[in-house]
Short mmCIF file of C-alpha atoms and ligand atoms in Angstrom, two decimals:
data_model
loop_
_atom_site.label_atom_id
_atom_site.label_comp_id
_atom_site.label_asym_id
_atom_site.label_seq_id
_atom_site.Cartn_x
_atom_site.Cartn_y
_atom_site.Cartn_z
CA MET A 481 0.12 -0.18 0.22
CA ALA A 482 3.17 1.99 -0.45
CA ARG A 483 6.78 2.18 -0.51
CA VAL A 484 8.70 2.70 2.43
CA ASP A 485 10.32 5.62 1.91
CA GLU A 486 7.82 6.99 0.86
CA VAL A 487 7.09 7.34 5.19
CA GLU A 488 9.45 9.99 5.90
CA PRO A 489 10.48 10.40 9.77
CA GLU A 490 8.32 13.12 11.04
CA HIS A 491 5.94 12.81 8.34
CA LEU A 492 2.34 11.98 8.06
CA LEU A 493 1.63 10.22 4.93
CA ALA A 494 -2.31 9.81 3.75
CA ARG A 495 -3.74 7.19 1.76
CA ARG A 496 -7.18 5.56 0.91
CA VAL A 497 -7.72 1.99 1.00
CA LEU A 498 -10.23 0.08 0.45
CA ASP A 499 -12.21 3.24 0.91
CA GLU A 500 -10.43 3.88 4.47
CA PRO A 501 -8.71 6.64 4.31
CA LEU A 502 -5.76 6.19 6.26
CA VAL A 503 -2.43 7.76 8.17
CA LEU A 504 0.63 6.10 8.26
CA PHE A 505 4.04 7.26 10.50
CA ARG A 506 7.43 6.12 11.77
CA GLU A 507 6.95 5.61 15.94
CA ASN A 508 10.36 6.63 17.43
CA ASP A 509 11.76 3.29 16.77
CA SER A 510 11.27 3.75 13.26
CA THR A 511 8.06 1.25 13.02
CA ILE A 512 5.83 1.61 10.35
CA ALA A 513 2.12 2.62 12.04
CA ILE A 514 -0.84 2.32 10.15
CA LEU A 515 -4.37 4.22 11.89
CA GLU A 516 -7.54 5.37 10.78
CA ASP A 517 -7.34 8.72 9.44
CA THR A 518 -10.37 10.55 11.63
CA CYS A 519 -9.07 11.75 14.89
CA PRO A 520 -12.70 10.54 16.96
CA HIS A 521 -13.52 13.74 18.81
CA ARG A 522 -14.08 15.91 15.86
CA PHE A 523 -13.37 13.98 12.93
CA ALA A 524 -9.99 15.79 11.94
CA PRO A 525 -7.81 14.13 9.51
CA LEU A 526 -4.93 13.11 11.79
CA SER A 527 -2.55 13.63 8.66
CA LEU A 528 -3.03 16.92 8.66
CA GLY A 529 -1.98 17.48 12.02
CA ARG A 530 2.03 16.50 13.68
CA LEU A 531 4.21 13.62 14.63
CA ARG A 532 4.91 14.81 19.01
CA ASP A 533 7.52 12.29 20.56
CA GLY A 534 6.16 9.08 18.15
CA ALA A 535 2.94 9.87 18.02
CA VAL A 536 0.26 11.05 16.29
CA GLU A 537 -1.00 15.17 16.97
CA CYS A 538 -4.09 15.83 15.93
CA GLY A 539 -4.19 19.41 13.92
CA TYR A 540 -7.69 20.11 15.37
CA HIS A 541 -7.29 20.05 19.33
CA GLY A 542 -4.50 18.14 19.90
CA LEU A 543 -5.15 14.52 21.34
CA ARG A 544 -2.83 11.86 20.58
CA PHE A 545 -2.48 8.50 19.12
CA SER A 546 0.66 6.33 19.42
CA GLY A 547 0.90 3.46 16.55
CA THR A 548 -1.17 0.68 18.84
CA GLY A 549 -3.91 3.71 17.55
CA SER A 550 -4.49 4.00 21.44
CA CYS A 551 -4.63 8.11 22.49
CA VAL A 552 -1.74 9.03 24.68
CA PHE A 553 -2.32 12.54 25.62
CA ASN A 554 -5.61 14.63 26.44
CA PRO A 555 -4.64 18.26 26.22
CA ARG A 556 -7.60 19.15 28.20
CA ALA A 557 -8.33 19.86 31.31
CA ASP A 558 -6.48 17.82 33.61
CA GLY A 559 -5.34 15.62 31.27
CA SER A 560 -7.62 12.46 32.46
CA ILE A 561 -7.76 9.54 29.16
CA GLN A 562 -11.24 8.48 29.15
CA PRO A 563 -11.45 4.47 28.72
CA GLY A 564 -11.57 3.29 24.89
CA LEU A 565 -10.37 6.69 23.12
CA ALA A 566 -8.92 5.39 20.55
CA VAL A 567 -8.82 5.34 16.58
CA ARG A 568 -7.83 1.92 14.63
CA ALA A 569 -5.00 0.55 13.97
CA TYR A 570 -3.96 -1.70 11.21
CA PRO A 571 -1.29 -4.55 11.01
CA SER A 572 1.26 -3.97 8.35
CA VAL A 573 4.61 -5.10 7.07
CA GLU A 574 7.89 -4.44 5.32
CA LEU A 575 9.09 -6.47 2.59
CA HIS A 576 11.57 -4.96 0.20
CA GLY A 577 10.85 -1.79 0.57
CA LEU A 578 7.27 -2.02 0.07
CA ILE A 579 4.74 -2.08 2.92
CA PHE A 580 1.70 -4.35 3.49
CA VAL A 581 -1.02 -3.65 5.23
CA TRP A 582 -3.74 -6.26 6.51
CA MET A 583 -7.56 -4.28 6.70
CA GLY A 584 -9.25 -6.99 7.59
CA ASP A 585 -9.81 -8.57 11.30
CA PRO A 586 -5.89 -8.15 12.76
CA ALA A 587 -6.66 -11.77 14.66
CA ASN A 588 -7.07 -12.89 10.95
CA ALA A 589 -3.87 -11.23 9.69
CA ASP A 590 -1.89 -14.21 7.96
CA PRO A 591 2.37 -13.74 6.51
CA SER A 592 1.24 -16.24 4.53
CA LYS A 593 -0.75 -14.35 2.84
CA LEU A 594 1.93 -12.05 1.52
CA PRO A 595 4.01 -11.90 -2.12
CA ASP A 596 6.56 -14.17 -2.21
CA LEU A 597 9.42 -11.46 -3.07
CA SER A 598 12.30 -13.92 -3.12
CA PHE A 599 13.31 -13.38 -6.46
CA LEU A 600 14.56 -10.04 -5.06
CA ASP A 601 16.82 -11.54 -2.61
CA GLY A 602 20.39 -11.45 -3.38
CA ALA A 603 19.83 -7.82 -5.80
CA SER A 604 21.98 -5.24 -5.87
CA SER A 605 20.12 -1.33 -5.98
CA ASN A 606 20.90 -1.44 -10.37
CA ASP A 607 19.48 -4.72 -10.48
CA VAL A 608 15.44 -3.80 -9.18
CA LEU A 609 13.13 -1.49 -11.04
CA THR A 610 10.27 0.36 -8.59
CA GLY A 611 7.39 2.51 -9.74
CA TYR A 612 3.71 3.30 -8.82
CA LEU A 613 0.66 3.82 -11.30
CA ARG A 614 -2.14 5.42 -9.51
CA THR A 615 -5.28 4.75 -11.84
CA GLU A 616 -8.60 5.74 -12.05
CA ALA A 617 -9.97 1.93 -12.55
CA ASN A 618 -11.06 -1.08 -10.71
CA TYR A 619 -8.41 -3.01 -10.01
CA GLU A 620 -10.42 -6.42 -11.90
CA LEU A 621 -9.62 -4.71 -14.56
CA ILE A 622 -5.72 -4.27 -14.44
CA ILE A 623 -5.64 -7.93 -12.67
CA ASP A 624 -6.99 -8.06 -16.32
CA ASN A 625 -4.60 -6.84 -18.24
CA LEU A 626 -1.73 -7.79 -16.77
CA LEU A 627 -3.06 -11.52 -17.59
CA ASP A 628 -3.60 -10.89 -21.25
CA ALA A 629 -0.34 -10.43 -23.34
CA SER A 630 -1.86 -10.61 -26.21
CA HIS A 631 -2.61 -6.88 -26.01
CA ALA A 632 1.34 -6.05 -26.12
CA ASP A 633 0.98 -6.69 -29.79
CA PHE A 634 -1.93 -3.51 -30.24
CA LEU A 635 -1.27 -1.52 -27.24
CA HIS A 636 2.25 -1.08 -26.87
CA PRO A 637 3.42 -1.85 -30.47
CA GLY A 638 6.81 0.37 -29.92
CA LEU A 639 8.32 -1.53 -26.94
CA LEU A 640 6.29 -5.14 -26.41
CA SER A 641 4.47 -6.34 -28.81
CA THR A 642 6.12 -9.29 -30.45
CA GLY A 643 4.19 -9.04 -33.81
CA GLY A 644 1.07 -10.74 -33.38
CA ALA A 645 2.57 -13.95 -31.59
CA TYR A 646 1.44 -13.83 -27.93
CA GLY A 647 -2.32 -13.62 -29.80
CA ARG A 648 -1.76 -16.45 -32.39
CA HIS A 649 -0.90 -18.73 -28.99
CA VAL A 650 -3.21 -20.41 -26.82
CA PRO A 651 -0.95 -20.39 -23.73
CA LYS A 652 -1.31 -23.13 -21.27
CA VAL A 653 -3.77 -22.72 -18.24
CA ASP A 654 -3.20 -24.15 -15.17
CA TYR A 655 -5.32 -23.17 -11.99
CA ALA A 656 -5.42 -24.81 -7.91
CA GLY A 657 -5.63 -23.20 -5.13
CA ASP A 658 -6.16 -19.35 -5.27
CA GLU A 659 -3.83 -18.97 -8.23
CA VAL A 660 -4.18 -18.85 -12.19
CA CYS A 661 -0.75 -19.61 -14.05
CA GLU A 662 -0.80 -18.51 -17.78
CA THR A 663 2.20 -20.35 -19.87
CA PHE A 664 2.92 -18.72 -22.88
CA MET A 665 5.63 -21.13 -25.12
CA LEU A 666 6.82 -19.07 -28.69
CA GLU A 667 9.40 -21.17 -30.34
CA ASN A 668 12.01 -19.24 -33.23
CA LEU A 669 9.80 -15.62 -33.20
CA PRO A 670 10.60 -11.93 -33.71
CA THR A 671 11.39 -10.61 -29.64
CA GLN A 672 9.65 -7.37 -28.24
CA PRO A 673 11.21 -4.53 -29.65
CA ALA A 674 12.34 -3.97 -25.63
CA VAL A 675 14.28 -7.25 -25.73
CA THR A 676 15.94 -7.07 -29.33
CA PRO A 677 19.29 -5.12 -28.77
CA TYR A 678 20.01 -7.38 -25.43
CA LEU A 679 19.80 -11.28 -27.29
CA SER A 680 23.29 -12.48 -28.61
CA GLU A 681 21.88 -11.76 -32.49
CA PRO A 682 19.35 -8.83 -32.63
CA GLY A 683 16.72 -9.24 -35.15
CA LYS A 684 17.48 -13.05 -35.30
CA PRO A 685 14.21 -15.23 -33.42
CA ALA A 686 14.39 -16.27 -30.26
CA HIS A 687 12.61 -18.22 -28.25
CA GLN A 688 10.37 -17.46 -25.39
CA LYS A 689 9.09 -18.94 -22.02
CA MET A 690 6.38 -16.24 -20.39
CA VAL A 691 4.48 -17.28 -17.12
CA PHE A 692 1.78 -14.87 -16.09
CA ARG A 693 0.29 -15.88 -12.82
CA TRP A 694 -2.06 -14.00 -10.67
CA VAL A 695 -1.86 -15.23 -6.94
CA GLY A 696 -6.03 -14.13 -5.66
CA PRO A 697 -6.96 -11.81 -4.80
CA SER A 698 -4.17 -9.17 -5.93
CA PHE A 699 -0.87 -10.19 -7.15
CA VAL A 700 0.51 -11.03 -10.06
CA TYR A 701 3.91 -12.14 -11.03
CA ILE A 702 5.46 -12.11 -14.37
CA SER A 703 8.63 -13.70 -15.35
CA GLY A 704 10.48 -14.25 -18.98
CA ASP A 705 13.06 -16.37 -20.05
CA ILE A 706 14.13 -15.44 -23.39
CA TRP A 707 17.23 -17.32 -25.71
CA GLN A 708 18.99 -17.79 -29.31
CA ASP A 709 19.43 -21.71 -30.46
CA SER A 710 23.05 -20.00 -31.16
CA ASP A 711 23.75 -19.37 -27.36
CA PRO A 712 21.44 -21.09 -25.68
CA SER A 713 23.01 -20.56 -22.53
CA ARG A 714 22.87 -16.68 -22.54
CA VAL A 715 18.84 -16.47 -21.23
CA LEU A 716 17.44 -12.82 -20.58
CA ILE A 717 15.22 -13.39 -17.55
CA SER A 718 13.15 -10.95 -15.98
CA ARG A 719 11.15 -11.31 -13.31
CA SER A 720 8.25 -9.17 -11.34
CA LEU A 721 5.68 -8.22 -9.18
CA HIS A 722 2.40 -6.34 -9.32
CA ALA A 723 1.04 -5.15 -6.17
CA LEU A 724 -2.61 -3.70 -6.82
CA THR A 725 -4.16 -2.04 -3.64
CA PRO A 726 -7.78 -1.02 -4.07
CA GLU A 727 -8.28 2.88 -3.22
CA SER A 728 -11.67 2.72 -4.50
CA ASN A 729 -14.31 0.69 -6.27
CA GLY A 730 -12.89 2.58 -9.16
CA ALA A 731 -9.66 3.46 -8.80
CA THR A 732 -6.40 0.96 -7.59
CA HIS A 733 -2.78 1.63 -6.25
CA TYR A 734 -0.64 -0.11 -8.39
CA TRP A 735 2.97 -1.36 -7.45
CA PHE A 736 5.78 -3.08 -9.31
CA LYS A 737 8.95 -4.56 -8.41
CA ILE A 738 10.91 -5.63 -11.62
CA ARG A 739 14.33 -7.51 -11.54
CA ARG A 740 16.14 -8.47 -14.76
CA ASN A 741 19.57 -9.65 -15.42
CA TYR A 742 20.12 -7.07 -18.96
CA ASP A 743 19.68 -3.68 -20.19
CA LEU A 744 21.47 -2.58 -16.27
CA GLU A 745 24.50 -1.02 -18.15
CA ARG A 746 21.38 2.78 -17.98
CA PRO A 747 20.49 4.01 -15.10
CA VAL A 748 18.05 2.81 -12.66
CA PRO A 749 15.71 5.68 -13.17
CA ASN A 750 16.01 6.08 -17.15
CA ARG A 751 14.89 2.24 -16.42
CA GLU A 752 11.79 2.74 -14.79
CA ALA A 753 11.13 5.35 -17.25
CA GLY A 754 10.72 3.53 -19.64
CA VAL A 755 8.50 0.88 -18.47
CA LEU A 756 6.24 3.74 -16.50
CA TYR A 757 6.03 4.79 -20.00
CA ALA A 758 4.59 1.07 -21.33
CA PHE A 759 2.58 1.05 -18.24
CA GLY A 760 1.53 4.92 -17.94
CA GLN A 761 1.11 6.39 -21.22
CA GLU A 762 -0.12 2.64 -22.73
CA ASP A 763 -1.81 0.72 -20.40
CA LYS A 764 -3.38 3.25 -17.81
CA PRO A 765 -5.57 5.58 -20.14
CA MET A 766 -6.67 2.38 -21.35
CA LEU A 767 -7.72 0.79 -18.34
CA GLU A 768 -8.99 4.24 -17.67
CA ALA A 769 -11.07 4.31 -20.69
CA VAL A 770 -12.73 0.88 -20.28
CA ALA A 771 -14.09 1.68 -16.64
CA LYS A 772 -15.59 5.19 -18.10
CA ARG A 773 -17.42 3.18 -20.80
CA MET A 774 -18.46 0.34 -18.31
CA GLY A 775 -19.79 3.24 -16.17
CA GLY A 776 -19.75 1.23 -12.82
CA LYS A 777 -21.46 -1.67 -13.80
CA ASN A 778 -20.93 -5.26 -13.62
CA PHE A 779 -18.75 -6.98 -15.80
CA TRP A 780 -20.96 -9.98 -16.36
CA ASP A 781 -23.68 -7.82 -16.95
CA LEU A 782 -22.01 -6.09 -20.19
CA ARG A 783 -22.50 -9.21 -21.36
CA PRO A 784 -18.51 -9.21 -22.69
CA ALA A 785 -16.95 -11.47 -25.59
CA VAL A 786 -15.18 -14.09 -24.29
CA LEU A 787 -12.42 -14.82 -27.17
CA GLN A 788 -10.13 -18.29 -27.37
CA GLY A 789 -6.78 -16.94 -25.19
CA ASP A 790 -8.96 -15.12 -22.25
CA ASN A 791 -9.03 -18.02 -20.32
CA ALA A 792 -6.92 -17.27 -17.36
CA GLN A 793 -8.51 -13.87 -16.91
CA VAL A 794 -12.26 -15.38 -16.79
CA ILE A 795 -10.76 -18.32 -13.93
CA ALA A 796 -9.18 -15.69 -12.28
CA ARG A 797 -12.47 -13.28 -12.45
CA ARG A 798 -14.69 -15.84 -11.18
CA HIS A 799 -12.00 -17.10 -8.52
CA LEU A 800 -11.57 -13.93 -7.06
CA ARG A 801 -15.37 -13.60 -7.22
CA LYS A 802 -15.61 -17.06 -4.40
CA MET A 803 -12.76 -14.99 -3.24
CA VAL A 804 -14.56 -11.82 -2.02
CA ASN A 805 -18.06 -13.48 -1.69
CA ALA A 806 -16.20 -15.81 0.97
CA GLU A 807 -15.59 -13.26 2.87
CA GLN A 808 -18.84 -11.35 3.25
CA PRO A 809 -20.63 -11.86 6.97
CA GLN A 810 -23.04 -14.49 6.59
CA SER A 811 -26.72 -13.54 7.21
S1 FES B 1688 -10.99 16.77 15.96
FE1 FES B 1688 -9.13 15.69 16.86
S2 FES B 1688 -8.40 16.50 18.81
FE2 FES B 1688 -10.18 17.86 18.44
FE1 FE2 B 1689 0.35 -3.55 -20.79
#
């Protein structure tokens, strides 16, 4: 729900997640705290206040709340604090520079639901690209996009197009537990423009194995291995996580972490800008236009045409609905 470096010491960061306004800050021992961003006195956003001795001081009348959410200081009268005066605190974990929050019942916070970022272990800062985009679209549309390689041939002609190979290939789809995995094996085909310069023989055909894996509800891993017959030991490898945090029903915070073993000479910000161009200047406007055109209506109620090759997206959508329904309170 945030990058670790967004939460600077002495700084309050406001962010909305699942339609809940939250405030993030660092306590005195630099642990990250996440609280409901609404003061229980007159409902002022706590993020408009300040940090005092590792606690948030409301900018309206000065109540202070610690990282546990409890009120720890009352400037009024004798300073007594009524029992239970608190804001909600949310469990969180820092992992490879990202902060993950658990919005449900704290008793159910389960570290095994955190994404697997082991592909970043041992990486130097030069190996890893990080990015953030806020997209005015429901997160299901972004999952759809990330599991849909065929759009690269049309929406990303300058960087990621395979000249139609993705669309012609019907990928293998595996579905188990809360995961849907889609595998493309492309043989002896031209490569994407963004990859071509790093091949042993640029311009010559290559083989590629691309795996798009959704782990419900909102993580997508994309891995790519590209090689040529002339030097099968030289494999261009990329591994990435795409983490989607719903801000609301109509907007999504989207973070990515990418590690590659090629294109390591250009400065990291230049490489990140290249990725952000594809995601931010090509995917994002299309997704926002799609969301607008759907007008908040249910995807299936709009009776979308389902094409061959859409299987992974359809299965993921249906499974996600099951996961969401399973979390609804039983009547
Ligand atoms: S609104 Fe926060 S102390 Fe009054
Ligand atoms: Fe895309």
